[in-house]
Short mmCIF file of N, CA and C in Angstrom, two decimals:
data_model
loop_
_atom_site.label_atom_id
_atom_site.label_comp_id
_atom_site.label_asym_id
_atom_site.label_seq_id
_atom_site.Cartn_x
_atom_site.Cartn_y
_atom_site.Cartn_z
N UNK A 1 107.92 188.23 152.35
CA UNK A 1 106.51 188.41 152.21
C UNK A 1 105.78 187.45 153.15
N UNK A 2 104.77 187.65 154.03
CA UNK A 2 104.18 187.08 154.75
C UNK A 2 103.28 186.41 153.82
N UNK A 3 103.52 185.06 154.85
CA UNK A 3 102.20 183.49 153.92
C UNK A 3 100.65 183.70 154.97
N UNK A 4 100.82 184.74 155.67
CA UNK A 4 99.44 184.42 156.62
C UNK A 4 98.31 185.31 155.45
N UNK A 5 97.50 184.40 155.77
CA UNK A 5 96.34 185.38 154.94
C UNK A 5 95.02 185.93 155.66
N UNK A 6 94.94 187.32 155.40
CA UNK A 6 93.97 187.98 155.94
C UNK A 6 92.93 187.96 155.32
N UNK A 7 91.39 188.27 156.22
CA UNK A 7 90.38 188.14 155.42
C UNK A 7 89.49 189.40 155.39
N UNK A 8 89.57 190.28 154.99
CA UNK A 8 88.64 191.39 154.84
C UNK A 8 87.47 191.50 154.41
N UNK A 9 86.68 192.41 154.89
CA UNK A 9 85.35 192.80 154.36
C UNK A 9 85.63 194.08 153.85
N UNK A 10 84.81 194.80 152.63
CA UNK A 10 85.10 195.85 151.34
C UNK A 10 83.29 196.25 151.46
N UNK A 11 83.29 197.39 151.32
CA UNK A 11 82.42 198.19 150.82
C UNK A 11 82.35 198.71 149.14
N UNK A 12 82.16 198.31 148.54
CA UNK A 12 82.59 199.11 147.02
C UNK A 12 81.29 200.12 146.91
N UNK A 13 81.56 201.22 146.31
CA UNK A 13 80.41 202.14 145.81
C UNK A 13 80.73 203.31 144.47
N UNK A 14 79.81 203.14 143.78
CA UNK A 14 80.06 204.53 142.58
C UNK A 14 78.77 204.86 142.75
N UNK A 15 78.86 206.54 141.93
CA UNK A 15 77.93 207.37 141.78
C UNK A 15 78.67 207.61 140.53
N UNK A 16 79.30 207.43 139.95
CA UNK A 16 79.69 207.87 138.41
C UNK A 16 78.47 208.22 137.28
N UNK A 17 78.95 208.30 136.64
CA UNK A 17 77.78 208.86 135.37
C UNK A 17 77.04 207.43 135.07
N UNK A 18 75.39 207.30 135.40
CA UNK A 18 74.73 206.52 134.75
C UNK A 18 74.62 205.80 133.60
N UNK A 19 75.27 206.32 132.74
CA UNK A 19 75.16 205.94 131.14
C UNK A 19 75.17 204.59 131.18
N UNK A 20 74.35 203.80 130.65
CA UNK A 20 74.83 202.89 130.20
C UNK A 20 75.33 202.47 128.89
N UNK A 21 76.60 201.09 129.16
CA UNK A 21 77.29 200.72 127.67
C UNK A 21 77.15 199.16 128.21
N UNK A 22 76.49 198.50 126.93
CA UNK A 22 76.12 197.21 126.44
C UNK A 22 75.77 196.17 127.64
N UNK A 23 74.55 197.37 128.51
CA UNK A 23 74.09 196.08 129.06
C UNK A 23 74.12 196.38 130.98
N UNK A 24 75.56 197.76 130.88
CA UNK A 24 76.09 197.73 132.15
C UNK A 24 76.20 199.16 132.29
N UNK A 25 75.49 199.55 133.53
CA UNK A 25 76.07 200.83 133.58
C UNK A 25 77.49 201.46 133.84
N UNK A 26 77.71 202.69 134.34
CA UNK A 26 79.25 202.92 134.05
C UNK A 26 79.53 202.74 135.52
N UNK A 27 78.49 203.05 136.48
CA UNK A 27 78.78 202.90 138.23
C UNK A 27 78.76 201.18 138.46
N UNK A 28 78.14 200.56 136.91
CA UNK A 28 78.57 198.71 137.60
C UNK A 28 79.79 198.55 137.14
N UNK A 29 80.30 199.18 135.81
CA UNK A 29 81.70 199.04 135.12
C UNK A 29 82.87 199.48 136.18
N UNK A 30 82.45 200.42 137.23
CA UNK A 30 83.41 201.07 138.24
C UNK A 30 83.59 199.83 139.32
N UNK A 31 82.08 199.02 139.67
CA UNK A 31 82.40 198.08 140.85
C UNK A 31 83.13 196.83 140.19
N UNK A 32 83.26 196.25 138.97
CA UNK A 32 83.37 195.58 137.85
C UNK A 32 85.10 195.84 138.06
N UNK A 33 85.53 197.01 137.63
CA UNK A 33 87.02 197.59 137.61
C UNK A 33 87.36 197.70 138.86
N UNK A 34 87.34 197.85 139.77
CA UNK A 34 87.36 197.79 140.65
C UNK A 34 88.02 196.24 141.51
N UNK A 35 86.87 194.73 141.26
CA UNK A 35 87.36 194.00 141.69
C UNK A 35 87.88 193.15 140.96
N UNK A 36 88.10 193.19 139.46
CA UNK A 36 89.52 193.03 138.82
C UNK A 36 90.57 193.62 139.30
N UNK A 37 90.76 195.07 139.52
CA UNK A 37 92.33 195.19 139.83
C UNK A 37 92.41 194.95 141.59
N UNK A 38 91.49 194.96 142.88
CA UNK A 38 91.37 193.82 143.80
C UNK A 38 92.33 192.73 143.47
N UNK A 39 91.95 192.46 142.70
CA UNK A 39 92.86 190.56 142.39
C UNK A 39 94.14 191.16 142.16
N UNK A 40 94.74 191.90 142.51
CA UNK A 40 96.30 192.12 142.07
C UNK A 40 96.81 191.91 143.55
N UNK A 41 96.04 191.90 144.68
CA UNK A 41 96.74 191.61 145.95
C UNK A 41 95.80 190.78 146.71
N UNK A 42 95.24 189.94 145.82
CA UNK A 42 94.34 188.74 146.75
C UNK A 42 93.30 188.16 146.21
N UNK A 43 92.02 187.82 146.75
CA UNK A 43 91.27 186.84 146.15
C UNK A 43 89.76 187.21 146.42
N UNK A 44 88.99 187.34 145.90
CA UNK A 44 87.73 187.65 146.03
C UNK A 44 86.92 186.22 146.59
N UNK A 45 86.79 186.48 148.23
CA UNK A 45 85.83 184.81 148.75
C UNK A 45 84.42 184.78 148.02
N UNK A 46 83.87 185.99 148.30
CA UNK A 46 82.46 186.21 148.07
C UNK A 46 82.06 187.74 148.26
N UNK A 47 80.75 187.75 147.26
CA UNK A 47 79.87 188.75 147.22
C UNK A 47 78.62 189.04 146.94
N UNK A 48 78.55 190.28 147.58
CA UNK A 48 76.77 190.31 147.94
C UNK A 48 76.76 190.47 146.19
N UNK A 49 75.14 190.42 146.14
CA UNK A 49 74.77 191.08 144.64
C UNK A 49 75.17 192.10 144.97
N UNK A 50 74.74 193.46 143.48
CA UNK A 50 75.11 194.54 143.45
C UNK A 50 73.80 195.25 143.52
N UNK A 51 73.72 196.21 144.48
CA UNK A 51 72.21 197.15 145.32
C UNK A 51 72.32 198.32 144.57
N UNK A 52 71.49 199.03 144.05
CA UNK A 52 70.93 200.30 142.88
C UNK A 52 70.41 201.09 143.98
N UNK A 53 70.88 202.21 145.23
CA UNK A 53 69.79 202.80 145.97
C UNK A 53 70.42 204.18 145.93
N UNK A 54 69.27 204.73 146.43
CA UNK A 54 69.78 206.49 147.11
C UNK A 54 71.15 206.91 147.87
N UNK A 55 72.09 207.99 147.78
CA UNK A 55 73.04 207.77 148.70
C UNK A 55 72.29 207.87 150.46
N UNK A 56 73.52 207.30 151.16
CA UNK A 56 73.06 207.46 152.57
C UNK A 56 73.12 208.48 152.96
N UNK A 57 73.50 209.26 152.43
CA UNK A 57 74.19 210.82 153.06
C UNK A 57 73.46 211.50 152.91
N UNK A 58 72.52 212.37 154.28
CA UNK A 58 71.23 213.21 153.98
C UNK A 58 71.62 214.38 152.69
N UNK A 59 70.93 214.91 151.98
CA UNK A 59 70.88 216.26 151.38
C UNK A 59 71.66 215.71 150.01
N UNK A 60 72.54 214.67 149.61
CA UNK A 60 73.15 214.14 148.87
C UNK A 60 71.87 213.28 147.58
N UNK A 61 71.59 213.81 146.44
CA UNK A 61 70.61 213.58 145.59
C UNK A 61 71.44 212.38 144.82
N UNK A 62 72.71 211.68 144.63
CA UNK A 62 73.17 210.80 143.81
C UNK A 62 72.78 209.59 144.42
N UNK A 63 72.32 209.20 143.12
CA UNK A 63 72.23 207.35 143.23
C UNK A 63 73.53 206.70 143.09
N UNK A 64 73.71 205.63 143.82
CA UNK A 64 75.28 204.73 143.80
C UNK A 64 74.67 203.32 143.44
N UNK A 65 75.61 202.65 143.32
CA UNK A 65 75.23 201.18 143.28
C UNK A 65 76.44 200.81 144.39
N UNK A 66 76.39 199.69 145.15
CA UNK A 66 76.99 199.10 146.51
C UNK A 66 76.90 197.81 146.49
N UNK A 67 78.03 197.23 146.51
CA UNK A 67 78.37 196.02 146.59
C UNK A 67 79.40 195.76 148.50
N UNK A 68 78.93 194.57 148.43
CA UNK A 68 80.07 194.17 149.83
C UNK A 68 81.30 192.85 149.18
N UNK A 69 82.41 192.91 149.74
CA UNK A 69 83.38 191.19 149.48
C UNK A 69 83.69 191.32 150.45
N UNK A 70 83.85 189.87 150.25
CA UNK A 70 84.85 189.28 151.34
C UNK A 70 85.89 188.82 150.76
N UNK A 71 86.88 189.28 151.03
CA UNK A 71 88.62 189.72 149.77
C UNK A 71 89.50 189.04 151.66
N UNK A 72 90.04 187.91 150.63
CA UNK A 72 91.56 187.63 151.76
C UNK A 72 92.90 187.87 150.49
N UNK A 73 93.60 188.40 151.64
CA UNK A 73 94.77 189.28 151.11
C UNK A 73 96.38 189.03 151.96
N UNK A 74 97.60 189.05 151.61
CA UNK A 74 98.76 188.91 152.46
C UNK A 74 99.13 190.15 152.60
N UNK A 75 98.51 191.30 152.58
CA UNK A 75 98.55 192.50 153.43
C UNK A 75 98.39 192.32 154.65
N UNK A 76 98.77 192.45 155.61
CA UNK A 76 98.41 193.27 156.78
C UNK A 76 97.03 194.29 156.43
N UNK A 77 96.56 194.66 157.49
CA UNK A 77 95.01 195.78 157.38
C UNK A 77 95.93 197.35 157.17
N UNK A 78 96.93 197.80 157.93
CA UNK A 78 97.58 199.03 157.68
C UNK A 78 97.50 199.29 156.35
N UNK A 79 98.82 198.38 155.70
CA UNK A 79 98.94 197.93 154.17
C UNK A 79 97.97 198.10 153.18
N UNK A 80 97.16 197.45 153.51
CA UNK A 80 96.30 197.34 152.76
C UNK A 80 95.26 198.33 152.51
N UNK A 81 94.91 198.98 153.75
CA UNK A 81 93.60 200.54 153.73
C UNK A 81 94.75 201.24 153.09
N UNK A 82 96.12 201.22 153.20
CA UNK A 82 96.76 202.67 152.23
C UNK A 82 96.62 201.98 150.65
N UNK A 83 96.98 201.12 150.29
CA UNK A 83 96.79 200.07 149.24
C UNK A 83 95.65 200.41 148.11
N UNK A 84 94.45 200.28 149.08
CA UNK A 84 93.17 200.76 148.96
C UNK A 84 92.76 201.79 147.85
N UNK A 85 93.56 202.87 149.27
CA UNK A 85 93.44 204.15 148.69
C UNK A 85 94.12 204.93 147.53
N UNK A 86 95.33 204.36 147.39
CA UNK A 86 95.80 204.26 146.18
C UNK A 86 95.18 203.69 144.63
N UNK A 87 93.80 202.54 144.84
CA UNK A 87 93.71 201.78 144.03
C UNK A 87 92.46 202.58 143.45
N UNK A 88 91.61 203.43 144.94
CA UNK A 88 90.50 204.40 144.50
C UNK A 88 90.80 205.79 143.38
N UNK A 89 92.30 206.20 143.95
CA UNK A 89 92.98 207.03 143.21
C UNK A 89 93.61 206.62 141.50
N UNK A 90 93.34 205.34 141.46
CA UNK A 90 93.92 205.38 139.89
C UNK A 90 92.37 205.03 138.97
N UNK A 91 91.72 204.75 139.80
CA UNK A 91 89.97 204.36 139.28
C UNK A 91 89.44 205.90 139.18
N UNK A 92 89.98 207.26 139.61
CA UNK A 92 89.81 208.27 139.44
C UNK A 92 88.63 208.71 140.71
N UNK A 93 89.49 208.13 141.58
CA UNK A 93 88.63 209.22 143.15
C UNK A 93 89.15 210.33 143.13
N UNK A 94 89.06 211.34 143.14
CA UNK A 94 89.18 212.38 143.66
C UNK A 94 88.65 213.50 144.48
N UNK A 95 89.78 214.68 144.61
CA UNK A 95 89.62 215.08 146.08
C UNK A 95 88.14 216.40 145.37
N UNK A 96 87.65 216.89 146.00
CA UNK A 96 86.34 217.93 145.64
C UNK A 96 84.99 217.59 145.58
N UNK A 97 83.98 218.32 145.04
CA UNK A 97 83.10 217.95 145.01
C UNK A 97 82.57 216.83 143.78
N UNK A 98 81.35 216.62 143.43
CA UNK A 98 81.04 215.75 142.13
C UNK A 98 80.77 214.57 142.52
N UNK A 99 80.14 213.93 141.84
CA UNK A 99 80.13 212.15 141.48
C UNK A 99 80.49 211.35 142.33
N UNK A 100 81.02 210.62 143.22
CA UNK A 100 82.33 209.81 143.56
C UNK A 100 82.24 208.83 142.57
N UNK A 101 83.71 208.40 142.08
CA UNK A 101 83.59 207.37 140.99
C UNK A 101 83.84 206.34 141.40
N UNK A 102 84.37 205.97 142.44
CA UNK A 102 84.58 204.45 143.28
C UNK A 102 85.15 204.99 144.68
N UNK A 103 84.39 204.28 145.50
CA UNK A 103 84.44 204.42 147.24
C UNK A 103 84.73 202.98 147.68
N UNK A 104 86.07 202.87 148.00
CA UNK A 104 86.20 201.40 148.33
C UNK A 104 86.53 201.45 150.12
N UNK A 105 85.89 200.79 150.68
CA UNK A 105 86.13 201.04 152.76
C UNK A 105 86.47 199.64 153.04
N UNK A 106 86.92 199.64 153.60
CA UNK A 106 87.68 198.43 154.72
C UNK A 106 86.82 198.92 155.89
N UNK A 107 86.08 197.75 155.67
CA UNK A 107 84.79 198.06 157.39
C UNK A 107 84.91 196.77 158.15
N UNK A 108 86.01 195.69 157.83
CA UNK A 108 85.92 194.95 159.25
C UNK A 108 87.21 193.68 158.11
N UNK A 109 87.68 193.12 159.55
CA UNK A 109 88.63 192.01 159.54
C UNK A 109 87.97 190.38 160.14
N UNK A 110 88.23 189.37 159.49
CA UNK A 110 87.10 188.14 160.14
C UNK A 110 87.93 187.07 160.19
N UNK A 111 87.66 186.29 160.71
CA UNK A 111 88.45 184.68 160.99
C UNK A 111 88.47 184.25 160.10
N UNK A 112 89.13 182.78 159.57
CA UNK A 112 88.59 181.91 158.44
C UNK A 112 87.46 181.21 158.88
N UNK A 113 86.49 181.39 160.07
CA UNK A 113 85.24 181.66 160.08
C UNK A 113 84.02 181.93 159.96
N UNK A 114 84.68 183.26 159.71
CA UNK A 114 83.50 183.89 159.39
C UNK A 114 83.83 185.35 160.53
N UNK A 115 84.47 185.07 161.85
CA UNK A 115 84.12 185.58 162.88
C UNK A 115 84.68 187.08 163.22
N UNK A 116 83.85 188.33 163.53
CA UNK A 116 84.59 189.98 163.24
C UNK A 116 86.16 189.50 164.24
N UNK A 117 87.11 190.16 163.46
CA UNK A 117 88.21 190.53 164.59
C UNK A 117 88.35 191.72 164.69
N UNK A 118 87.81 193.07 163.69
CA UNK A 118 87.95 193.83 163.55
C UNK A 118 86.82 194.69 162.97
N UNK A 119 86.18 195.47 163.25
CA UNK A 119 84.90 196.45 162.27
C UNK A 119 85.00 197.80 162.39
N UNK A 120 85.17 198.82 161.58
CA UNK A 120 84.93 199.88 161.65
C UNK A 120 83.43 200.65 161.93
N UNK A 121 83.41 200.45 162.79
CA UNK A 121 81.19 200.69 163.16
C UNK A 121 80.91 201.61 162.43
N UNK A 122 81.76 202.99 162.24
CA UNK A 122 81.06 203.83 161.74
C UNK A 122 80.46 203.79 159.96
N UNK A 123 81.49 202.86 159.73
CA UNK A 123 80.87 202.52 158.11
C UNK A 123 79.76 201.63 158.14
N UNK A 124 79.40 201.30 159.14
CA UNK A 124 78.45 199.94 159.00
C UNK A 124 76.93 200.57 160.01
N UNK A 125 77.21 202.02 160.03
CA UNK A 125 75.77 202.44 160.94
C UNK A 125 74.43 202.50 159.77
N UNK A 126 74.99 202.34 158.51
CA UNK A 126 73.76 202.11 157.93
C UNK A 126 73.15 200.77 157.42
N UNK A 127 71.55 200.46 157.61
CA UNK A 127 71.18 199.26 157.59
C UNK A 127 71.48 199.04 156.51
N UNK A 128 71.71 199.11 155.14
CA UNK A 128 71.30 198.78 154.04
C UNK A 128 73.37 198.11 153.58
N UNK A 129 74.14 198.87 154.54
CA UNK A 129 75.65 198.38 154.39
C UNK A 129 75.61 197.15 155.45
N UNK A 130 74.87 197.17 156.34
CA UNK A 130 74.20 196.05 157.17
C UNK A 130 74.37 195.12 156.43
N UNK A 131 73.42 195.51 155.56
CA UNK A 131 72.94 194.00 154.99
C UNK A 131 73.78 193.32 153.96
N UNK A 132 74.58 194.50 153.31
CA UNK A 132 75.25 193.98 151.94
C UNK A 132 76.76 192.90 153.23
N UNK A 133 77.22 193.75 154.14
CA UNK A 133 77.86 192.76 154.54
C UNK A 133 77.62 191.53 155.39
N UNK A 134 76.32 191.43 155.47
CA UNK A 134 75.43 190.42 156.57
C UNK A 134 75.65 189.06 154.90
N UNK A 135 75.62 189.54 154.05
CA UNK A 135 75.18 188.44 152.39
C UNK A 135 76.91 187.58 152.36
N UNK A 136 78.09 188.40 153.12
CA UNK A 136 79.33 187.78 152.69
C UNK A 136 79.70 187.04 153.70
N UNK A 137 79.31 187.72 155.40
CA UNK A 137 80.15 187.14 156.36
C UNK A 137 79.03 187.39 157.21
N UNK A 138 79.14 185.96 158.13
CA UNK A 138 78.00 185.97 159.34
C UNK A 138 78.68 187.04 160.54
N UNK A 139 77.53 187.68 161.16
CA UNK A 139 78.18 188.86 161.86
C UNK A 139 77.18 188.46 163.53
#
């Protein structure tokens, strides 16, 4: 097992069912579940608050809530985006239309810095994911 540790930046997002239970809705209980089971392959540095807005996606009427971390991990980035996607799949992503119940993206890799080594631009063309990852890591 490799001792080097990587430092990632995370997108988290739900559109799950609004309801709320004691306090929390069920799309904060998703970002909530979410970076509890995170901690099964690393460490949560930091995070933005959690943002209540419109989706970005024109014609798309669901509200999400969106969080950013900064998660270092002894994955490798390969490893880890399949990792990921596995972890969206037991939080109950699935494939079709509906809801999304947790959207987790790997949108960039950083120094113990702070500094990008890596960004996926296209997740980050919107200002408002701008900003949630501008709150974890200087860009």
């Amino acid at each position: 097992m490799s001792t080097e540790t990587y430092r990632y930046i995370l997108l988290l997002g739900s559109a799950s069912s609004p309801v709320a239970e004691a306090g929390e809705s069920r799309r904060e209980q998703q970002l909530r579940r979410a970076r509890d089971l995170l901690k099964q392959r690393g460490k949560v540095l930091a995070r933005s608050g959690v943002v209540h807005a419109d989706s970005v996606v024109p014609g798309d009427g669901d509200r999400y809530v969106n969080q950013a971390l900064l998660f270092a991990s002894s994955l490798p980035r390969e490893a880890f985006g399949a990792w990921l996607k596995t972890l969206e799949q037991r939080l109950g992503r699935g494939e079709g239309e509906g809801a999304c119940a947790i959207d987790i993206d790997l949108v960039g890799e950083c120094d113990a810095q702070g500094r990008m080594l890596w960004e996926n631009a296209g997740k980050l063309e919107h200002a408002l994911f701008r900003e949630l990852v501008g709150r974890v890591v200087r860009r």
